[in-house]
PDB file of C-alpha atoms in Angstrom:
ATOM      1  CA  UNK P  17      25.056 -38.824 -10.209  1.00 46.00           C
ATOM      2  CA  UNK P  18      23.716 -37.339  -6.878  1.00 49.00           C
ATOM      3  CA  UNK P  19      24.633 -33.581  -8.336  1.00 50.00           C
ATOM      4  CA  UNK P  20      22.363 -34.865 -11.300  1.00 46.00           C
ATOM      5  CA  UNK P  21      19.953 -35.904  -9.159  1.00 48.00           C
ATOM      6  CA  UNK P  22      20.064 -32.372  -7.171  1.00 46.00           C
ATOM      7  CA  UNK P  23      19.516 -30.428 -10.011  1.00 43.00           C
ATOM      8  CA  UNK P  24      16.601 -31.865 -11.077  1.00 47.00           C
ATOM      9  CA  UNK P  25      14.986 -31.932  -7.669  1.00 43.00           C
ATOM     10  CA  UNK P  26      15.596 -27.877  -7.447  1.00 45.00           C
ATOM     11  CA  UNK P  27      14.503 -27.728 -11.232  1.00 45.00           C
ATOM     12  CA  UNK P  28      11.008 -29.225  -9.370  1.00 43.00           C
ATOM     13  CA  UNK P  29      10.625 -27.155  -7.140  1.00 43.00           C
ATOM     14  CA  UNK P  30      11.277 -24.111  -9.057  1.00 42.00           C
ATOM     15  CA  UNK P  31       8.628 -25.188 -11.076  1.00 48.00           C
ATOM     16  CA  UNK P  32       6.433 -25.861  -7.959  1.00 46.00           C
ATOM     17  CA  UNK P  33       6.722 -22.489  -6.821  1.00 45.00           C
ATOM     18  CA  UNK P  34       5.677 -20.311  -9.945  1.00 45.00           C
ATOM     19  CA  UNK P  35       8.896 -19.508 -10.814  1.00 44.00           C
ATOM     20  CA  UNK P  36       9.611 -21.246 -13.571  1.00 43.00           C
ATOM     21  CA  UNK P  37      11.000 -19.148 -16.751  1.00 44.00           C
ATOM     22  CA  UNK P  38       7.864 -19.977 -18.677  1.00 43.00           C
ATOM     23  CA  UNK P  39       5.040 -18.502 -16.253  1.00 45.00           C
ATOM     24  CA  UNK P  40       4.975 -15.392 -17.458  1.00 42.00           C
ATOM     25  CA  UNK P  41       4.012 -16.972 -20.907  1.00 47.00           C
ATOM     26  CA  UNK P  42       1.433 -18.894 -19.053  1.00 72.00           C
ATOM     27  CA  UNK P  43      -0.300 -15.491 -17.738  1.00 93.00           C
ATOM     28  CA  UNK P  44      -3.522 -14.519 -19.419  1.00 97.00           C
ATOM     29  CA  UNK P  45      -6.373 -11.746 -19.233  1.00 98.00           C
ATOM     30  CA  UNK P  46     -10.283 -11.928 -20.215  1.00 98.00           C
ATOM     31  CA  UNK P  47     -11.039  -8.765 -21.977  1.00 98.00           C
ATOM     32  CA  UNK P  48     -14.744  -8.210 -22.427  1.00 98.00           C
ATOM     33  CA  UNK P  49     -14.879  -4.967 -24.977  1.00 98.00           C
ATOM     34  CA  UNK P  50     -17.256  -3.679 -27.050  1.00 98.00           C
ATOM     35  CA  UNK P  51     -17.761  -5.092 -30.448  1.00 97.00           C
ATOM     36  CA  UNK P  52     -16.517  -1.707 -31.899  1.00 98.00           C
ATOM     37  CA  UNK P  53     -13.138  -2.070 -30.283  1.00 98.00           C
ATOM     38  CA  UNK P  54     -12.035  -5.559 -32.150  1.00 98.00           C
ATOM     39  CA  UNK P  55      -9.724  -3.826 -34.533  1.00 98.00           C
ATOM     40  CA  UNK P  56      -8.096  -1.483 -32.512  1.00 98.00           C
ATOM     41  CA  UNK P  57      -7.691  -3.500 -29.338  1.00 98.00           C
ATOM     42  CA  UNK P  58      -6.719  -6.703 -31.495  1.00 98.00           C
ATOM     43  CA  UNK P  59      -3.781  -4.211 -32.446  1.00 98.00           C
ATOM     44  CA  UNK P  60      -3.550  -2.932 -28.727  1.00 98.00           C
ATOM     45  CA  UNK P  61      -3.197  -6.786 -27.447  1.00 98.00           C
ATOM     46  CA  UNK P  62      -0.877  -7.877 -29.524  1.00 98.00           C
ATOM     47  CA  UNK P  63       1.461  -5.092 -28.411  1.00 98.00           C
ATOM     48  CA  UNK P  64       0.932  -5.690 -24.741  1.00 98.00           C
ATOM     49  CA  UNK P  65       1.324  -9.787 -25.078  1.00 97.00           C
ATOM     50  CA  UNK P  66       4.434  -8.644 -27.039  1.00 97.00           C
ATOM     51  CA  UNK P  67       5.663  -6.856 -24.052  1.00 96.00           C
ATOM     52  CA  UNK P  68       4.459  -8.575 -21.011  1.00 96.00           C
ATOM     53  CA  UNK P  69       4.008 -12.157 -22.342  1.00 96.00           C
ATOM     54  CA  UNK P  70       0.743 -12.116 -20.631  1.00 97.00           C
ATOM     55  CA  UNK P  71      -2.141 -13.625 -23.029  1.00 97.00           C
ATOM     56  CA  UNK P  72      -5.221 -11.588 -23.927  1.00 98.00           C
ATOM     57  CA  UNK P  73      -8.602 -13.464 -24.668  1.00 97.00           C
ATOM     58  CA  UNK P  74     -10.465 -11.107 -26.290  1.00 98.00           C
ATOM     59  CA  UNK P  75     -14.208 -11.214 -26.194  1.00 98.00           C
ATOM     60  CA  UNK P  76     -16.452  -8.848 -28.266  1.00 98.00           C
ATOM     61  CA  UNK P  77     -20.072  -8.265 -28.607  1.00 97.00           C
ATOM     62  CA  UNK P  78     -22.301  -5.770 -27.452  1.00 97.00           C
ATOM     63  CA  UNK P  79     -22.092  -3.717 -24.460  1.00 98.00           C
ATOM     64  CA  UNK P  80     -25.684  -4.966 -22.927  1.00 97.00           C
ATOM     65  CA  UNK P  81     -24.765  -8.481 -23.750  1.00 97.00           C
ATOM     66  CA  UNK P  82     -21.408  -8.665 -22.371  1.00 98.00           C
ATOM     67  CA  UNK P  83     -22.706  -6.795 -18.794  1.00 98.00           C
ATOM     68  CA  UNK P  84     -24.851  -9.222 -18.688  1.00 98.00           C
ATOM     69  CA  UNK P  85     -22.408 -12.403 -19.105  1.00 98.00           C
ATOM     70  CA  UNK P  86     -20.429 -11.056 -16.825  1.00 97.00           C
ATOM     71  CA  UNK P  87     -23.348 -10.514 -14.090  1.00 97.00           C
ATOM     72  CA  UNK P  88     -23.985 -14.092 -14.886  1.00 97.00           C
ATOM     73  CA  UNK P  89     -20.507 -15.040 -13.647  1.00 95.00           C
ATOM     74  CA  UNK P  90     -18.703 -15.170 -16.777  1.00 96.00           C
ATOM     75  CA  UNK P  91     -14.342 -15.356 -15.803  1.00 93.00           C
ATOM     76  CA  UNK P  92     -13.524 -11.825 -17.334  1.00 97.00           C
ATOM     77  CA  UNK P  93     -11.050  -9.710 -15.648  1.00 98.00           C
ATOM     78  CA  UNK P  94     -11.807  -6.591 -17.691  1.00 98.00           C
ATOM     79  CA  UNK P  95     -14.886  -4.956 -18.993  1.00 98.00           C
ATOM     80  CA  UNK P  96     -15.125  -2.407 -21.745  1.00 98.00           C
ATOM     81  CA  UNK P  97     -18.415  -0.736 -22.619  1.00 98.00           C
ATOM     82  CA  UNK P  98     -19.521   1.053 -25.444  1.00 98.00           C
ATOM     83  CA  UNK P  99     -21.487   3.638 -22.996  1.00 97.00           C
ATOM     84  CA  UNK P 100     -21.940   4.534 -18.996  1.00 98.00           C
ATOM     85  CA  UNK P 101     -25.140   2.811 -18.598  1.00 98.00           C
ATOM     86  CA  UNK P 102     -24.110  -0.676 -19.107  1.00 98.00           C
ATOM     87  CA  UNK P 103     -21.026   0.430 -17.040  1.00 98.00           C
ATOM     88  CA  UNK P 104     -23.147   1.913 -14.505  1.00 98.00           C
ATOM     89  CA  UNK P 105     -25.055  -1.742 -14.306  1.00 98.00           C
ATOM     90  CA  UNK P 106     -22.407  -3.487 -13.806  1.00 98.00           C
ATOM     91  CA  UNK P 107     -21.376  -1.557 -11.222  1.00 97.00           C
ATOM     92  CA  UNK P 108     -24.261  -1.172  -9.252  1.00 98.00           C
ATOM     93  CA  UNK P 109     -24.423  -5.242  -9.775  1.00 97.00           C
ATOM     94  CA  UNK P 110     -21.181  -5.275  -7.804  1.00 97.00           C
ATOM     95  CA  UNK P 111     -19.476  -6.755 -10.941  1.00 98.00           C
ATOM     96  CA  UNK P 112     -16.762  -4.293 -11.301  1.00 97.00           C
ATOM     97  CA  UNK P 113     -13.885  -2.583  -9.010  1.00 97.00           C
ATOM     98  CA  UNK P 114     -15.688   0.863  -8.911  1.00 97.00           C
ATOM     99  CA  UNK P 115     -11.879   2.352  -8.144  1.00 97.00           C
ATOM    100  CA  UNK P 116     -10.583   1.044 -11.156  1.00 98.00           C
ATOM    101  CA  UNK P 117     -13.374   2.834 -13.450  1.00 98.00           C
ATOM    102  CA  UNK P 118     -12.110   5.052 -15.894  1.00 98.00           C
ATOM    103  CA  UNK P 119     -13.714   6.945 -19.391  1.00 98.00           C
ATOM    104  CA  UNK P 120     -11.395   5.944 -21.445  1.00 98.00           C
ATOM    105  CA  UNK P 121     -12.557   6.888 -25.248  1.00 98.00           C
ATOM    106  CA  UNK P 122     -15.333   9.068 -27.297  1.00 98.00           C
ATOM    107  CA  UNK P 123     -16.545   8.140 -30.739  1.00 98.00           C
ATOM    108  CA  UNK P 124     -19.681   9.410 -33.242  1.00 98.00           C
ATOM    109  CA  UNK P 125     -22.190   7.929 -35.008  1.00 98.00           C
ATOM    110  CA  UNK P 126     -22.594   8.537 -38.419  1.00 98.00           C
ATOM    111  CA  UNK P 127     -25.059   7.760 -41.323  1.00 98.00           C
ATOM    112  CA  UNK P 128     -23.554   5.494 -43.956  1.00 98.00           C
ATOM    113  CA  UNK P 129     -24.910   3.672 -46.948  1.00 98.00           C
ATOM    114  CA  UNK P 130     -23.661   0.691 -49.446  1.00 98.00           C
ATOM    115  CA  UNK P 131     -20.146   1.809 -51.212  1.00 98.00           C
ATOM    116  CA  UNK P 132     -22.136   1.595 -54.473  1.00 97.00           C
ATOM    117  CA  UNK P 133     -25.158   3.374 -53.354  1.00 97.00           C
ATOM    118  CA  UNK P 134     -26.281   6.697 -55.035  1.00 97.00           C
ATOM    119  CA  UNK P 135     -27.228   8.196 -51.829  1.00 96.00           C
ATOM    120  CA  UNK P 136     -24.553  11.010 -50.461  1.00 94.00           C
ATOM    121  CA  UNK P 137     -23.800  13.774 -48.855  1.00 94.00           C
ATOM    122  CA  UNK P 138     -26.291  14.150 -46.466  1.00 96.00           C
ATOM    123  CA  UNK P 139     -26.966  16.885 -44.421  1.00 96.00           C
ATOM    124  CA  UNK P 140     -28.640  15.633 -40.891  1.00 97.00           C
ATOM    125  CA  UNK P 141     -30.534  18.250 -38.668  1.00 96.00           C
ATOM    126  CA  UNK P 142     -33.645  18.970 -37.483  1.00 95.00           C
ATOM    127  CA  UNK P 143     -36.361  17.816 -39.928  1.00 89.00           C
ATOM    128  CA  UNK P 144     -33.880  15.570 -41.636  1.00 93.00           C
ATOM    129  CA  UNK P 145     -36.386  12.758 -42.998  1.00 96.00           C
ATOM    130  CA  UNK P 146     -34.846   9.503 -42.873  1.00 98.00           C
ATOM    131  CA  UNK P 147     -38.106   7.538 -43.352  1.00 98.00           C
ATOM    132  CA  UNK P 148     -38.355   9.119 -47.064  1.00 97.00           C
ATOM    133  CA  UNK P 149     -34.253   8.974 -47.783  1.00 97.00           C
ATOM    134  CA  UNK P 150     -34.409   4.781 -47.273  1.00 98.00           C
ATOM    135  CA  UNK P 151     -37.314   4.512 -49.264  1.00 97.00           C
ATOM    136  CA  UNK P 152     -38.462   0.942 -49.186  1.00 97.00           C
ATOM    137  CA  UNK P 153     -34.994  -0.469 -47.620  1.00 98.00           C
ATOM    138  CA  UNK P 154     -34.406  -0.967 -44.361  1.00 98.00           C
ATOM    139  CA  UNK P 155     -31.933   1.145 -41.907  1.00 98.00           C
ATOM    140  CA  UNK P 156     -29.388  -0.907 -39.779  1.00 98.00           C
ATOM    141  CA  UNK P 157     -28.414  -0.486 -36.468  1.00 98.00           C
ATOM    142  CA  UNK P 158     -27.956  -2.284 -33.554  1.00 98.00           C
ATOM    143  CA  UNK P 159     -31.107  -3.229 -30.779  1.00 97.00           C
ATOM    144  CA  UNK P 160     -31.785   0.882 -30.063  1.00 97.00           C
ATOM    145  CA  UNK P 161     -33.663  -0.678 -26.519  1.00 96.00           C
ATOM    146  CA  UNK P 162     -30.154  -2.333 -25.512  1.00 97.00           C
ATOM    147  CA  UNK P 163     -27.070  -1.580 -27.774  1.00 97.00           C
ATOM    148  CA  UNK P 164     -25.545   1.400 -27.278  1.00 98.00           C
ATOM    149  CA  UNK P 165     -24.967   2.372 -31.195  1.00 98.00           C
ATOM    150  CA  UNK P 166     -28.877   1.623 -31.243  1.00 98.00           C
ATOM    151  CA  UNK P 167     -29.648   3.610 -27.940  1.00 98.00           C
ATOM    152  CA  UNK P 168     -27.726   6.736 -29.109  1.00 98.00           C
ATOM    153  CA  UNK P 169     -29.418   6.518 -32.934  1.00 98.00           C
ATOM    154  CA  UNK P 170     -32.767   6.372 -31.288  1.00 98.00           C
ATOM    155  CA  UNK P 171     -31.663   9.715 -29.334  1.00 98.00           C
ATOM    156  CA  UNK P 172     -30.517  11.559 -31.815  1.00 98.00           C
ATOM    157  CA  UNK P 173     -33.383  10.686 -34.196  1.00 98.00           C
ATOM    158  CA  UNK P 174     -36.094  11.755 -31.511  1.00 97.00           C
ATOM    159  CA  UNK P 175     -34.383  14.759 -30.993  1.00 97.00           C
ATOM    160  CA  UNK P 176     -34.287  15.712 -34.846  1.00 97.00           C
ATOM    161  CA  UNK P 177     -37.832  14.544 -35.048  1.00 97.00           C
ATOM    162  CA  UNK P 178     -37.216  12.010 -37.527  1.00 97.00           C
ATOM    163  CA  UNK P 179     -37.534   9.040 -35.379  1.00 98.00           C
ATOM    164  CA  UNK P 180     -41.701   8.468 -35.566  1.00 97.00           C
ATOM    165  CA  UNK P 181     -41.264   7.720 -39.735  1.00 97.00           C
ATOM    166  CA  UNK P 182     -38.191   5.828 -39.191  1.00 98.00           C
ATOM    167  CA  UNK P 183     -38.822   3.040 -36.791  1.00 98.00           C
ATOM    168  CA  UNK P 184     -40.718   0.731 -39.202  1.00 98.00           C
ATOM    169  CA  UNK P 185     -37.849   0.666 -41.357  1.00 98.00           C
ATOM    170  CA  UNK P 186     -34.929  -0.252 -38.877  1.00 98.00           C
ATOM    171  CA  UNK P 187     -33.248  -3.823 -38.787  1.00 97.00           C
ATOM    172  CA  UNK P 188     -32.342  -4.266 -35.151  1.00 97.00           C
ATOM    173  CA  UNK P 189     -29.194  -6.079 -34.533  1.00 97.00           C
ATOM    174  CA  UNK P 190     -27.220  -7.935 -32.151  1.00 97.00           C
ATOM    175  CA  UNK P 191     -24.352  -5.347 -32.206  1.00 97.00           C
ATOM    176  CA  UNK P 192     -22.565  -2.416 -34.115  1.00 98.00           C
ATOM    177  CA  UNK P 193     -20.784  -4.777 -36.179  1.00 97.00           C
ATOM    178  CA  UNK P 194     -23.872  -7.120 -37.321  1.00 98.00           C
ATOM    179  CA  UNK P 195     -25.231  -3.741 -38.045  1.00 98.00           C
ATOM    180  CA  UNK P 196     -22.062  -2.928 -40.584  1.00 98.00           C
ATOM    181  CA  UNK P 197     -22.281  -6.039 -42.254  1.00 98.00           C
ATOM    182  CA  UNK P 198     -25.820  -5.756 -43.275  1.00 98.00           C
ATOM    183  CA  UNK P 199     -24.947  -2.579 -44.950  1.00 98.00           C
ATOM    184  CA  UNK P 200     -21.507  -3.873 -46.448  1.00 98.00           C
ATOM    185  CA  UNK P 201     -23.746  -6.894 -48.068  1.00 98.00           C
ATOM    186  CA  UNK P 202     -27.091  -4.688 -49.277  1.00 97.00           C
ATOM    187  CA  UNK P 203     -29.456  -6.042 -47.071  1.00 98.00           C
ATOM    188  CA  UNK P 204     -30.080  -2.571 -45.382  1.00 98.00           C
ATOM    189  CA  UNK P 205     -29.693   0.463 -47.420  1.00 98.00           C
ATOM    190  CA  UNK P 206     -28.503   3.022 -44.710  1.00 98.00           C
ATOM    191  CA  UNK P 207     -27.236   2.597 -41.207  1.00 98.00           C
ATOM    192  CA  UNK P 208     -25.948   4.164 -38.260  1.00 98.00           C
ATOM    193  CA  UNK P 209     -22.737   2.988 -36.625  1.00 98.00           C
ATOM    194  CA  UNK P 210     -20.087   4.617 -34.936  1.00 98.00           C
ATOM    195  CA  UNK P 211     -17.262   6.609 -37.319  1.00 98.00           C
ATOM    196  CA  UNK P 212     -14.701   3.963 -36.173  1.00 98.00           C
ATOM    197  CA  UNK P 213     -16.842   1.667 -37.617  1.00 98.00           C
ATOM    198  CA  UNK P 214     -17.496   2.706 -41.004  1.00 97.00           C
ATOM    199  CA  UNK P 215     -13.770   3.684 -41.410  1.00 96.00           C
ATOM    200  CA  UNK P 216     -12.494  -0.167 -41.502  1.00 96.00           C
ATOM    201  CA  UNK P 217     -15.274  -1.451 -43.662  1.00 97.00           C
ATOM    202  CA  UNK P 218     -14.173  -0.737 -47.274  1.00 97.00           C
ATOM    203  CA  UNK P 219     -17.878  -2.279 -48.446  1.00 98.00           C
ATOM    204  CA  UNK P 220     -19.730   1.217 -47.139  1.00 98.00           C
ATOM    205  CA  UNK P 221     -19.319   4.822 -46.863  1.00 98.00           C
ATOM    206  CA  UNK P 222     -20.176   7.734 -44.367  1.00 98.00           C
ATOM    207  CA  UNK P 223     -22.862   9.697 -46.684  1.00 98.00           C
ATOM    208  CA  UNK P 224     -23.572  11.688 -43.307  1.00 98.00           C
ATOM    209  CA  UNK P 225     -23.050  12.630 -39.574  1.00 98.00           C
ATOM    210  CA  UNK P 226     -25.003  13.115 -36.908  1.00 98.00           C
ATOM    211  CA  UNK P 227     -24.372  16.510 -35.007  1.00 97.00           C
ATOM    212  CA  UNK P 228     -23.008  15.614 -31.382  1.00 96.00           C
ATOM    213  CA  UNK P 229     -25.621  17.465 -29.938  1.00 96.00           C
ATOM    214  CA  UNK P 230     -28.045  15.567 -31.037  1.00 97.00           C
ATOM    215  CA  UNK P 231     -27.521  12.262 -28.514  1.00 97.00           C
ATOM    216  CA  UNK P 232     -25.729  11.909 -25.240  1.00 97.00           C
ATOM    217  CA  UNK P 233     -21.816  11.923 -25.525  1.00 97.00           C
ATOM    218  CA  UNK P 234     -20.432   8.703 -26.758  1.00 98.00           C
ATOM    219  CA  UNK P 235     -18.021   7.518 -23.733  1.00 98.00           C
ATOM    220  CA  UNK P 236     -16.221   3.938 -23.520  1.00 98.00           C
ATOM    221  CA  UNK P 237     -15.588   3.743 -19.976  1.00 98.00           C
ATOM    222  CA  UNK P 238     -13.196   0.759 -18.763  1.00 98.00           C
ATOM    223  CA  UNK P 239     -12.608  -1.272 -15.727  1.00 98.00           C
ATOM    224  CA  UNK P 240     -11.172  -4.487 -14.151  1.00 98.00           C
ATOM    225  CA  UNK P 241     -14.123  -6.765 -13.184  1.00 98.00           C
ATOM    226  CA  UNK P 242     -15.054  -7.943  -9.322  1.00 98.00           C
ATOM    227  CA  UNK P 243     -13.101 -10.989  -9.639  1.00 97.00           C
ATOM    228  CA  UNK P 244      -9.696  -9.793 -11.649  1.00 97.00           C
ATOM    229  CA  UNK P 245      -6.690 -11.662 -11.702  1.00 97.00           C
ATOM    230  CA  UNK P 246      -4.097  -9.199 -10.294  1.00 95.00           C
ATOM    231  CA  UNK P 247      -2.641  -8.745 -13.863  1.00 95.00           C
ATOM    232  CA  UNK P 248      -5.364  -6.853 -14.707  1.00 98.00           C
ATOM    233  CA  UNK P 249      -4.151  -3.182 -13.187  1.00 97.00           C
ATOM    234  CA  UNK P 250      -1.285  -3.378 -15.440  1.00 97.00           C
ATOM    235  CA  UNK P 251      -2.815  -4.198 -18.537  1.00 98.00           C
ATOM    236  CA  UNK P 252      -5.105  -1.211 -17.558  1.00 98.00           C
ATOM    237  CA  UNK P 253      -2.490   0.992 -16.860  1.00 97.00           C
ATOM    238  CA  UNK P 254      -1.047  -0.091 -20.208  1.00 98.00           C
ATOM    239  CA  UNK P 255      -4.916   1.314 -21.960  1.00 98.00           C
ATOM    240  CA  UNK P 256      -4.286   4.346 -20.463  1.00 97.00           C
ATOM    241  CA  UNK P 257      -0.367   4.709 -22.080  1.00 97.00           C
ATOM    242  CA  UNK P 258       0.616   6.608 -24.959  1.00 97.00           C
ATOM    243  CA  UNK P 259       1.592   3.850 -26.601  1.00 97.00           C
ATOM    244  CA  UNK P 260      -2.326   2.412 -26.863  1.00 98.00           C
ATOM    245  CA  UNK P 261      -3.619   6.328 -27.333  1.00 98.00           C
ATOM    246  CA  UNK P 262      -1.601   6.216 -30.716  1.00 98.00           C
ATOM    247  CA  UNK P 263      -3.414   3.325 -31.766  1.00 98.00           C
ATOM    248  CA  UNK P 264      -6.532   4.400 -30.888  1.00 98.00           C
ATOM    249  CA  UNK P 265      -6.338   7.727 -32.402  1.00 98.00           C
ATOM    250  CA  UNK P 266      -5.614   6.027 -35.416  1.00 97.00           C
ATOM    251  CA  UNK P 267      -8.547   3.764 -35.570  1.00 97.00           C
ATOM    252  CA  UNK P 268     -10.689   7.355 -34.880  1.00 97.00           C
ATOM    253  CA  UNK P 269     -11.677   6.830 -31.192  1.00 98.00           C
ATOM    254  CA  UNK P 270     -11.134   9.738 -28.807  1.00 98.00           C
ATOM    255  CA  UNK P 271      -8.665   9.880 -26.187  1.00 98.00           C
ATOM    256  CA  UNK P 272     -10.528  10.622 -22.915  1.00 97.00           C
ATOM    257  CA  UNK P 273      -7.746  10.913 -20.481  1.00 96.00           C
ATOM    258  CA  UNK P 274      -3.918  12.125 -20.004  1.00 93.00           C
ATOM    259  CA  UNK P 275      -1.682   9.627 -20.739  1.00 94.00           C
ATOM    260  CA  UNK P 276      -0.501   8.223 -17.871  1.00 87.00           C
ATOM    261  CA  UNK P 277       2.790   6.972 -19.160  1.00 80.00           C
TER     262      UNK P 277
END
């Protein structure tokens, strides 16, 4: 009876102390990311929980909206943006550990229209006339004064002069993927999202791209926020593997960086 008794008091404090067999399952991450990550880090976390045991809470939106959360306190431990800027606010915000900043990814945006639609093979340069290719629809894309997608559309439009015409016709939305989804449904009858984008929505297809010339580089810089739980550095260590480069290639994003393992 008192060995009974003995093992159950050490079984406490094992408990007590952290140590307990199950912790590791108890671990868990806030990962802010872009809304044009979901698919390929929804693969990407399920791998590393699958590893580690550590839980990842994935929230996705758009870049300017997440920075902003997260300047607003929100409990993330990591932040991924769709571009530097939003990165860059963050960080000069004092939301982010500036030494864990890394650009992780490229992408490109590309013109793409309703799988159904007659419109194709476009060829986008200078003088390409938007305005007169939608007609009387409307072009999707998300908020070009705050989401990136929308920020490097405007860009590249101003700098092929086709920007002035177009304006009146663009739906602005909340973020990349809103942007999609009006496309997939009809409601718009072009838009410009990033290639990743357009390759996992079966309801559209890329009728054009934009030359990468044309806007400022596409970069997805990542970084563990101010207030990280330590677990953090490995799960960004483990974004920076091969293991999550395979996936990402495979979902069309551009590997920045060397694999660090």
């Amino acid at each position: 009876m008192h060995r009974l008794a003995a093992v159950f008091v050490a079984f406490v404090i094992l408990c007590a102390s952290g140590l307990s067999p199950a912790f590791a399952q108890e671990k868990s991450l806030t990962v802010f990311a872009a809304a044009s990550m979901k698919n390929a880090l929804d693969e990407i976390d399920a791998a590393y929980t699958a590893r580690t045991g550590v839980k990842i809470v994935a929230s996705y939106a758009a870049s300017s909206a997440l920075a902003k959360q997260v300047e607003q306190g929100a409990p993330a431990d990591i932040f991924l943006s769709a571009d530097t800027d939003w990165m860059d606010y963050a960080t000069a915000r004092k939301n982010i550990s500036e030494s864990t900043r890394v650009n992780l990814l490229g992408n490109s945006i590309v013109l793409i229209a309703p799988k159904d639609s007659k419109i194709d093979n476009v060829t986008i340069g200078p003088g390409f006339d938007l305005a007169k290719l939608a007609g009387d629809g409307k072009i999707a894309t998300g908020d070009v004064k705050a989401v990136p997608v929308g920020k490097y559309a405007r860009a590249a439009l101003e700098k092929l002069g086709a920007w002035q015409a177009a304006e009146p016709k663009f739906a602005m939305a909340e973020s990349v993927r809103a942007a999609l989804t009006l496309v997939a449904r009809g409601e718009a009858v072009l838009g410009i999202v990033y290639a990743t984008d357009a390759k996992i929505e079966p309801g559209v297809k890329i009728v054009g791209a934009f030359p990468a010339d044309s806007h400022p580089s596409i970069i997805y810089p990542v970084a563990a926020t101010a207030t990280a739980k330590a677990e953090a550095a490995d799960y960004l260590a483990y974004l920076r593997s091969s293991a999550a480069k395979t996936v990402l290639e495979k979902y069309g994003f551009t590997f920045l960086i060397r694999p660090t393992s």
